[in-house]
Structure formats: C-alpha cells, structure tokens
Amino acid sequence: MRNEKIFILGAGGMGREVLTYYQDLNRLKDVKGFVEQNSARSGQTIRNIPILDEDELVNEEELRLIAGIGNPLRKGWIETLTAQEYRFDTLIHQHAY
C-alpha cells in the first residue's frame, strides 16, 4: 500500500496533465498539492488541490515530487531539489508503450 504524499512541480498545463495521469491510475488521493516557484497563486486550488509556494514545501519521508514542467529553463529547480535530497516519483501511464 502506498502512503506517499505527491506534490506536482508546476501548476500550469503540464502540471494539470500530470494530475490527470494520477487520476487515470487511481492515485488521485496521493496528490497533496502543486508547487510553484515564487507563486502568486499560493493558497488557490486546482480541482480542489492546493497550490503552494516552494517555501512551504517540507521534505519528509513520505513526500515525493514529480515534475509537471514543460519549460527547460526550470531544470535548475529540479537539480536544486535533488541536491536537497527530495525524492521524486516515477509515473508511467497505463496506456504508454
């Protein structure tokens, strides 16, 4: 049984698409929020899932991140989070082959 808290990096179109993949895999309950850098939308929600600023993120054992970012300029953010020992989830859609 999974006991993970998934946070999607990015709350734009790609992030919402990643959320749909979790829904398709019956894992929507694992998604606890979207995370943005310098977010002006912190406190808002997308499909009842909160948007947080990166400063609100607390690294804990059950927490997993997944990139929902389509902009290659955000690669440095992923590298920084990796260096801070955040763990990332792997998601493979059921119809991928």
Tab-separated table of N, CA and C in Angstrom:
chain	number	residue	atom	x	y	z
A	1	MET	N	0.829	-1.181	0.000
A	1	MET	CA	0.000	0.000	0.000
A	1	MET	C	0.877	1.251	0.000
A	2	ARG	N	0.569	2.173	-0.859
A	2	ARG	CA	1.317	3.422	-0.937
A	2	ARG	C	0.852	4.358	0.167
A	3	ASN	N	1.810	5.060	0.736
A	3	ASN	CA	1.491	6.068	1.735
A	3	ASN	C	2.243	7.342	1.392
A	4	GLU	N	2.295	7.633	0.100
A	4	GLU	CA	3.080	8.767	-0.366
A	4	GLU	C	2.247	10.031	-0.452
A	5	LYS	N	2.933	11.136	-0.273
A	5	LYS	CA	2.344	12.454	-0.467
A	5	LYS	C	3.006	13.025	-1.710
A	6	ILE	N	2.255	13.087	-2.791
A	6	ILE	CA	2.784	13.546	-4.069
A	6	ILE	C	2.533	15.045	-4.225
A	7	PHE	N	3.579	15.764	-4.621
A	7	PHE	CA	3.461	17.175	-4.959
A	7	PHE	C	3.965	17.350	-6.384
A	8	ILE	N	3.147	17.977	-7.204
A	8	ILE	CA	3.469	18.198	-8.612
A	8	ILE	C	4.155	19.551	-8.747
A	9	LEU	N	5.351	19.532	-9.308
A	9	LEU	CA	6.082	20.778	-9.549
A	9	LEU	C	5.505	21.444	-10.782
A	10	GLY	N	4.938	22.611	-10.592
A	10	GLY	CA	4.302	23.341	-11.677
A	10	GLY	C	2.797	23.170	-11.628
A	11	ALA	N	2.087	24.261	-11.828
A	11	ALA	CA	0.620	24.226	-11.773
A	11	ALA	C	0.016	24.736	-13.075
A	12	GLY	N	0.799	24.669	-14.142
A	12	GLY	CA	0.296	25.072	-15.454
A	12	GLY	C	-0.317	23.886	-16.180
A	13	GLY	N	-0.344	23.967	-17.492
A	13	GLY	CA	-0.958	22.914	-18.298
A	13	GLY	C	-0.312	21.557	-18.112
A	14	MET	N	1.021	21.500	-18.055
A	14	MET	CA	1.719	20.227	-17.874
A	14	MET	C	1.427	19.644	-16.495
A	15	GLY	N	1.413	20.487	-15.472
A	15	GLY	CA	1.100	20.026	-14.121
A	15	GLY	C	-0.304	19.454	-14.031
A	16	ARG	N	-1.252	20.109	-14.683
A	16	ARG	CA	-2.636	19.596	-14.685
A	16	ARG	C	-2.732	18.276	-15.454
A	17	GLU	N	-1.926	18.130	-16.483
A	17	GLU	CA	-1.894	16.877	-17.237
A	17	GLU	C	-1.340	15.740	-16.369
A	18	VAL	N	-0.297	16.031	-15.611
A	18	VAL	CA	0.256	15.036	-14.687
A	18	VAL	C	-0.808	14.632	-13.661
A	19	LEU	N	-1.566	15.596	-13.162
A	19	LEU	CA	-2.653	15.293	-12.231
A	19	LEU	C	-3.652	14.321	-12.862
A	20	THR	N	-3.974	14.527	-14.125
A	20	THR	CA	-4.897	13.632	-14.829
A	20	THR	C	-4.336	12.218	-14.902
A	21	TYR	N	-3.018	12.085	-15.090
A	21	TYR	CA	-2.402	10.750	-15.133
A	21	TYR	C	-2.565	10.041	-13.786
A	22	TYR	N	-2.364	10.773	-12.693
A	22	TYR	CA	-2.581	10.168	-11.372
A	22	TYR	C	-4.035	9.739	-11.215
A	23	GLN	N	-4.952	10.541	-11.704
A	23	GLN	CA	-6.371	10.170	-11.655
A	23	GLN	C	-6.611	8.896	-12.455
A	24	ASP	N	-6.059	8.821	-13.666
A	24	ASP	CA	-6.231	7.638	-14.512
A	24	ASP	C	-5.705	6.378	-13.846
A	25	LEU	N	-4.686	6.524	-12.991
A	25	LEU	CA	-4.075	5.380	-12.304
A	25	LEU	C	-4.664	5.162	-10.911
A	26	ASN	N	-5.793	5.810	-10.632
A	26	ASN	CA	-6.468	5.703	-9.326
A	26	ASN	C	-5.552	6.091	-8.168
A	27	ARG	N	-4.730	7.114	-8.389
A	27	ARG	CA	-3.816	7.597	-7.348
A	27	ARG	C	-4.059	9.064	-7.020
A	28	LEU	N	-5.207	9.583	-7.402
A	28	LEU	CA	-5.502	10.991	-7.166
A	28	LEU	C	-5.424	11.338	-5.680
A	29	LYS	N	-5.799	10.413	-4.827
A	29	LYS	CA	-5.770	10.661	-3.377
A	29	LYS	C	-4.350	10.885	-2.858
A	30	ASP	N	-3.329	10.420	-3.609
A	30	ASP	CA	-1.934	10.606	-3.201
A	30	ASP	C	-1.437	12.029	-3.462
A	31	VAL	N	-2.084	12.739	-4.388
A	31	VAL	CA	-1.626	14.079	-4.773
A	31	VAL	C	-2.114	15.081	-3.732
A	32	LYS	N	-1.161	15.708	-3.068
A	32	LYS	CA	-1.489	16.637	-1.983
A	32	LYS	C	-1.344	18.098	-2.370
A	33	GLY	N	-0.704	18.389	-3.519
A	33	GLY	CA	-0.583	19.779	-3.917
A	33	GLY	C	0.265	19.978	-5.155
A	34	PHE	N	0.180	21.202	-5.661
A	34	PHE	CA	1.049	21.686	-6.724
A	34	PHE	C	2.050	22.628	-6.069
A	35	VAL	N	3.251	22.707	-6.607
A	35	VAL	CA	4.270	23.608	-6.059
A	35	VAL	C	4.798	24.487	-7.185
A	36	GLU	N	4.876	25.785	-6.897
A	36	GLU	CA	5.429	26.742	-7.857
A	36	GLU	C	6.526	27.561	-7.193
A	37	GLN	N	7.447	28.040	-8.003
A	37	GLN	CA	8.455	28.969	-7.519
A	37	GLN	C	7.865	30.373	-7.495
A	38	ASN	N	8.102	31.093	-6.416
A	38	ASN	CA	7.634	32.476	-6.293
A	38	ASN	C	6.172	32.605	-6.713
A	39	SER	N	5.353	31.750	-6.162
A	39	SER	CA	3.966	31.650	-6.596
A	39	SER	C	3.109	32.818	-6.121
A	40	ALA	N	2.431	33.416	-7.073
A	40	ALA	CA	1.429	34.429	-6.745
A	40	ALA	C	0.078	33.755	-6.522
A	41	ARG	N	0.016	32.438	-6.772
A	41	ARG	CA	-1.252	31.702	-6.644
A	41	ARG	C	-1.293	30.817	-5.397
A	42	SER	N	-0.317	30.953	-4.521
A	42	SER	CA	-0.298	30.155	-3.295
A	42	SER	C	-1.618	30.347	-2.543
A	43	GLY	N	-2.210	29.256	-2.133
A	43	GLY	CA	-3.494	29.302	-1.442
A	43	GLY	C	-4.675	29.043	-2.356
A	44	GLN	N	-4.480	29.193	-3.649
A	44	GLN	CA	-5.534	28.852	-4.600
A	44	GLN	C	-5.545	27.337	-4.815
A	45	THR	N	-6.530	26.847	-5.523
A	45	THR	CA	-6.622	25.420	-5.784
A	45	THR	C	-6.867	25.149	-7.266
A	46	ILE	N	-6.516	23.955	-7.666
A	46	ILE	CA	-6.853	23.408	-8.974
A	46	ILE	C	-7.516	22.066	-8.691
A	47	ARG	N	-8.778	21.947	-9.079
A	47	ARG	CA	-9.551	20.730	-8.809
A	47	ARG	C	-9.465	20.333	-7.332
A	48	ASN	N	-9.595	21.329	-6.472
A	48	ASN	CA	-9.575	21.160	-5.011
A	48	ASN	C	-8.230	20.718	-4.451
A	49	ILE	N	-7.175	20.880	-5.217
A	49	ILE	CA	-5.824	20.555	-4.762
A	49	ILE	C	-5.067	21.873	-4.635
A	50	PRO	N	-4.467	22.132	-3.465
A	50	PRO	CA	-3.864	23.441	-3.222
A	50	PRO	C	-2.579	23.683	-4.026
A	51	ILE	N	-2.359	24.963	-4.312
A	51	ILE	CA	-1.103	25.416	-4.896
A	51	ILE	C	-0.273	26.001	-3.761
A	52	LEU	N	0.966	25.574	-3.663
A	52	LEU	CA	1.872	26.061	-2.632
A	52	LEU	C	3.061	26.752	-3.271
A	53	ASP	N	3.658	27.665	-2.537
A	53	ASP	CA	4.928	28.228	-2.944
A	53	ASP	C	6.018	27.253	-2.503
A	54	GLU	N	7.125	27.228	-3.208
A	54	GLU	CA	8.189	26.280	-2.875
A	54	GLU	C	8.680	26.431	-1.429
A	55	ASP	N	8.576	27.620	-0.862
A	55	ASP	CA	8.999	27.841	0.530
A	55	ASP	C	8.115	27.107	1.530
A	56	GLU	N	6.923	26.701	1.116
A	56	GLU	CA	6.005	25.989	2.000
A	56	GLU	C	6.246	24.484	2.011
A	57	LEU	N	7.088	24.006	1.111
A	57	LEU	CA	7.351	22.578	0.969
A	57	LEU	C	8.292	22.112	2.075
A	58	VAL	N	7.926	21.033	2.754
A	58	VAL	CA	8.747	20.475	3.825
A	58	VAL	C	9.140	19.060	3.430
A	59	ASN	N	10.436	18.811	3.343
A	59	ASN	CA	10.937	17.495	2.953
A	59	ASN	C	10.727	16.509	4.102
A	60	GLU	N	9.949	15.487	3.842
A	60	GLU	CA	9.721	14.437	4.834
A	60	GLU	C	9.719	13.087	4.124
A	61	GLU	N	9.798	12.030	4.871
A	61	GLU	CA	9.985	10.692	4.314
A	61	GLU	C	8.945	10.305	3.269
A	62	GLU	N	7.678	10.602	3.508
A	62	GLU	CA	6.611	10.167	2.601
A	62	GLU	C	6.463	11.060	1.373
A	63	LEU	N	7.110	12.225	1.380
A	63	LEU	CA	6.931	13.196	0.318
A	63	LEU	C	7.659	12.772	-0.957
A	64	ARG	N	6.961	12.897	-2.076
A	64	ARG	CA	7.541	12.632	-3.393
A	64	ARG	C	7.150	13.772	-4.318
A	65	LEU	N	8.085	14.187	-5.126
A	65	LEU	CA	7.829	15.221	-6.117
A	65	LEU	C	7.760	14.590	-7.494
A	66	ILE	N	7.083	15.241	-8.385
A	66	ILE	CA	7.109	14.852	-9.791
A	66	ILE	C	7.062	16.138	-10.608
A	67	ALA	N	7.883	16.170	-11.642
A	67	ALA	CA	7.949	17.371	-12.481
A	67	ALA	C	6.742	17.424	-13.401
A	68	GLY	N	6.052	18.535	-13.348
A	68	GLY	CA	4.952	18.818	-14.252
A	68	GLY	C	5.254	20.120	-14.970
A	69	ILE	N	6.494	20.209	-15.448
A	69	ILE	CA	7.014	21.449	-16.022
A	69	ILE	C	7.444	21.182	-17.454
A	70	GLY	N	6.973	21.991	-18.371
A	70	GLY	CA	7.345	21.831	-19.763
A	70	GLY	C	8.451	22.776	-20.206
A	71	ASN	N	8.894	23.670	-19.338
A	71	ASN	CA	9.887	24.669	-19.682
A	71	ASN	C	11.282	24.191	-19.273
A	72	PRO	N	12.202	24.001	-20.224
A	72	PRO	CA	13.541	23.521	-19.870
A	72	PRO	C	14.331	24.491	-18.990
A	73	LEU	N	13.887	25.740	-18.899
A	73	LEU	CA	14.575	26.696	-18.029
A	73	LEU	C	14.402	26.350	-16.554
A	74	ARG	N	13.451	25.497	-16.236
A	74	ARG	CA	13.208	25.096	-14.839
A	74	ARG	C	14.094	23.911	-14.411
A	75	LYS	N	14.953	23.448	-15.291
A	75	LYS	CA	15.830	22.313	-14.968
A	75	LYS	C	16.640	22.585	-13.698
A	76	GLY	N	17.094	23.803	-13.517
A	76	GLY	CA	17.876	24.152	-12.334
A	76	GLY	C	17.099	23.950	-11.044
A	77	TRP	N	15.801	24.191	-11.085
A	77	TRP	CA	14.959	23.976	-9.906
A	77	TRP	C	14.958	22.500	-9.525
A	78	ILE	N	14.813	21.637	-10.512
A	78	ILE	CA	14.834	20.186	-10.270
A	78	ILE	C	16.186	19.779	-9.687
A	79	GLU	N	17.254	20.309	-10.244
A	79	GLU	CA	18.603	19.987	-9.747
A	79	GLU	C	18.786	20.449	-8.308
A	80	THR	N	18.274	21.621	-7.979
A	80	THR	CA	18.364	22.132	-6.612
A	80	THR	C	17.604	21.238	-5.643
A	81	LEU	N	16.395	20.847	-6.014
A	81	LEU	CA	15.595	19.972	-5.145
A	81	LEU	C	16.258	18.601	-4.980
A	82	THR	N	16.856	18.113	-6.042
A	82	THR	CA	17.578	16.834	-5.966
A	82	THR	C	18.767	16.963	-5.006
A	83	ALA	N	19.498	18.049	-5.101
A	83	ALA	CA	20.643	18.283	-4.210
A	83	ALA	C	20.192	18.414	-2.753
A	84	GLN	N	18.964	18.872	-2.539
A	84	GLN	CA	18.418	18.986	-1.181
A	84	GLN	C	17.808	17.669	-0.710
A	85	GLU	N	18.026	16.619	-1.482
A	85	GLU	CA	17.614	15.245	-1.162
A	85	GLU	C	16.110	15.026	-1.160
A	86	TYR	N	15.395	15.811	-1.951
A	86	TYR	CA	13.989	15.495	-2.179
A	86	TYR	C	13.925	14.256	-3.055
A	87	ARG	N	12.922	13.441	-2.854
A	87	ARG	CA	12.722	12.229	-3.640
A	87	ARG	C	11.635	12.476	-4.685
A	88	PHE	N	11.790	11.806	-5.816
A	88	PHE	CA	10.864	12.000	-6.930
A	88	PHE	C	10.101	10.722	-7.220
A	89	ASP	N	8.857	10.885	-7.607
A	89	ASP	CA	8.007	9.768	-8.007
A	89	ASP	C	8.234	9.494	-9.490
A	90	THR	N	8.004	8.267	-9.877
A	90	THR	CA	8.022	7.876	-11.285
A	90	THR	C	6.604	7.507	-11.667
A	91	LEU	N	6.149	8.027	-12.773
A	91	LEU	CA	4.780	7.796	-13.210
A	91	LEU	C	4.801	7.287	-14.645
A	92	ILE	N	4.232	6.130	-14.852
A	92	ILE	CA	4.092	5.569	-16.194
A	92	ILE	C	2.614	5.316	-16.420
A	93	HIS	N	2.061	6.017	-17.396
A	93	HIS	CA	0.634	5.875	-17.682
A	93	HIS	C	0.333	4.482	-18.191
A	94	GLN	N	-0.841	4.003	-17.839
A	94	GLN	CA	-1.253	2.634	-18.195
A	94	GLN	C	-1.327	2.385	-19.701
A	95	HIS	N	-1.453	3.439	-20.489
A	95	HIS	CA	-1.538	3.267	-21.939
A	95	HIS	C	-0.229	3.583	-22.648
A	96	ALA	N	0.840	3.829	-21.883
A	96	ALA	CA	2.146	4.063	-22.501
A	96	ALA	C	2.754	2.725	-22.913
A	97	TYR	N	3.373	2.739	-24.063
A	97	TYR	CA	4.077	1.526	-24.516
A	97	TYR	C	5.165	1.901	-25.472
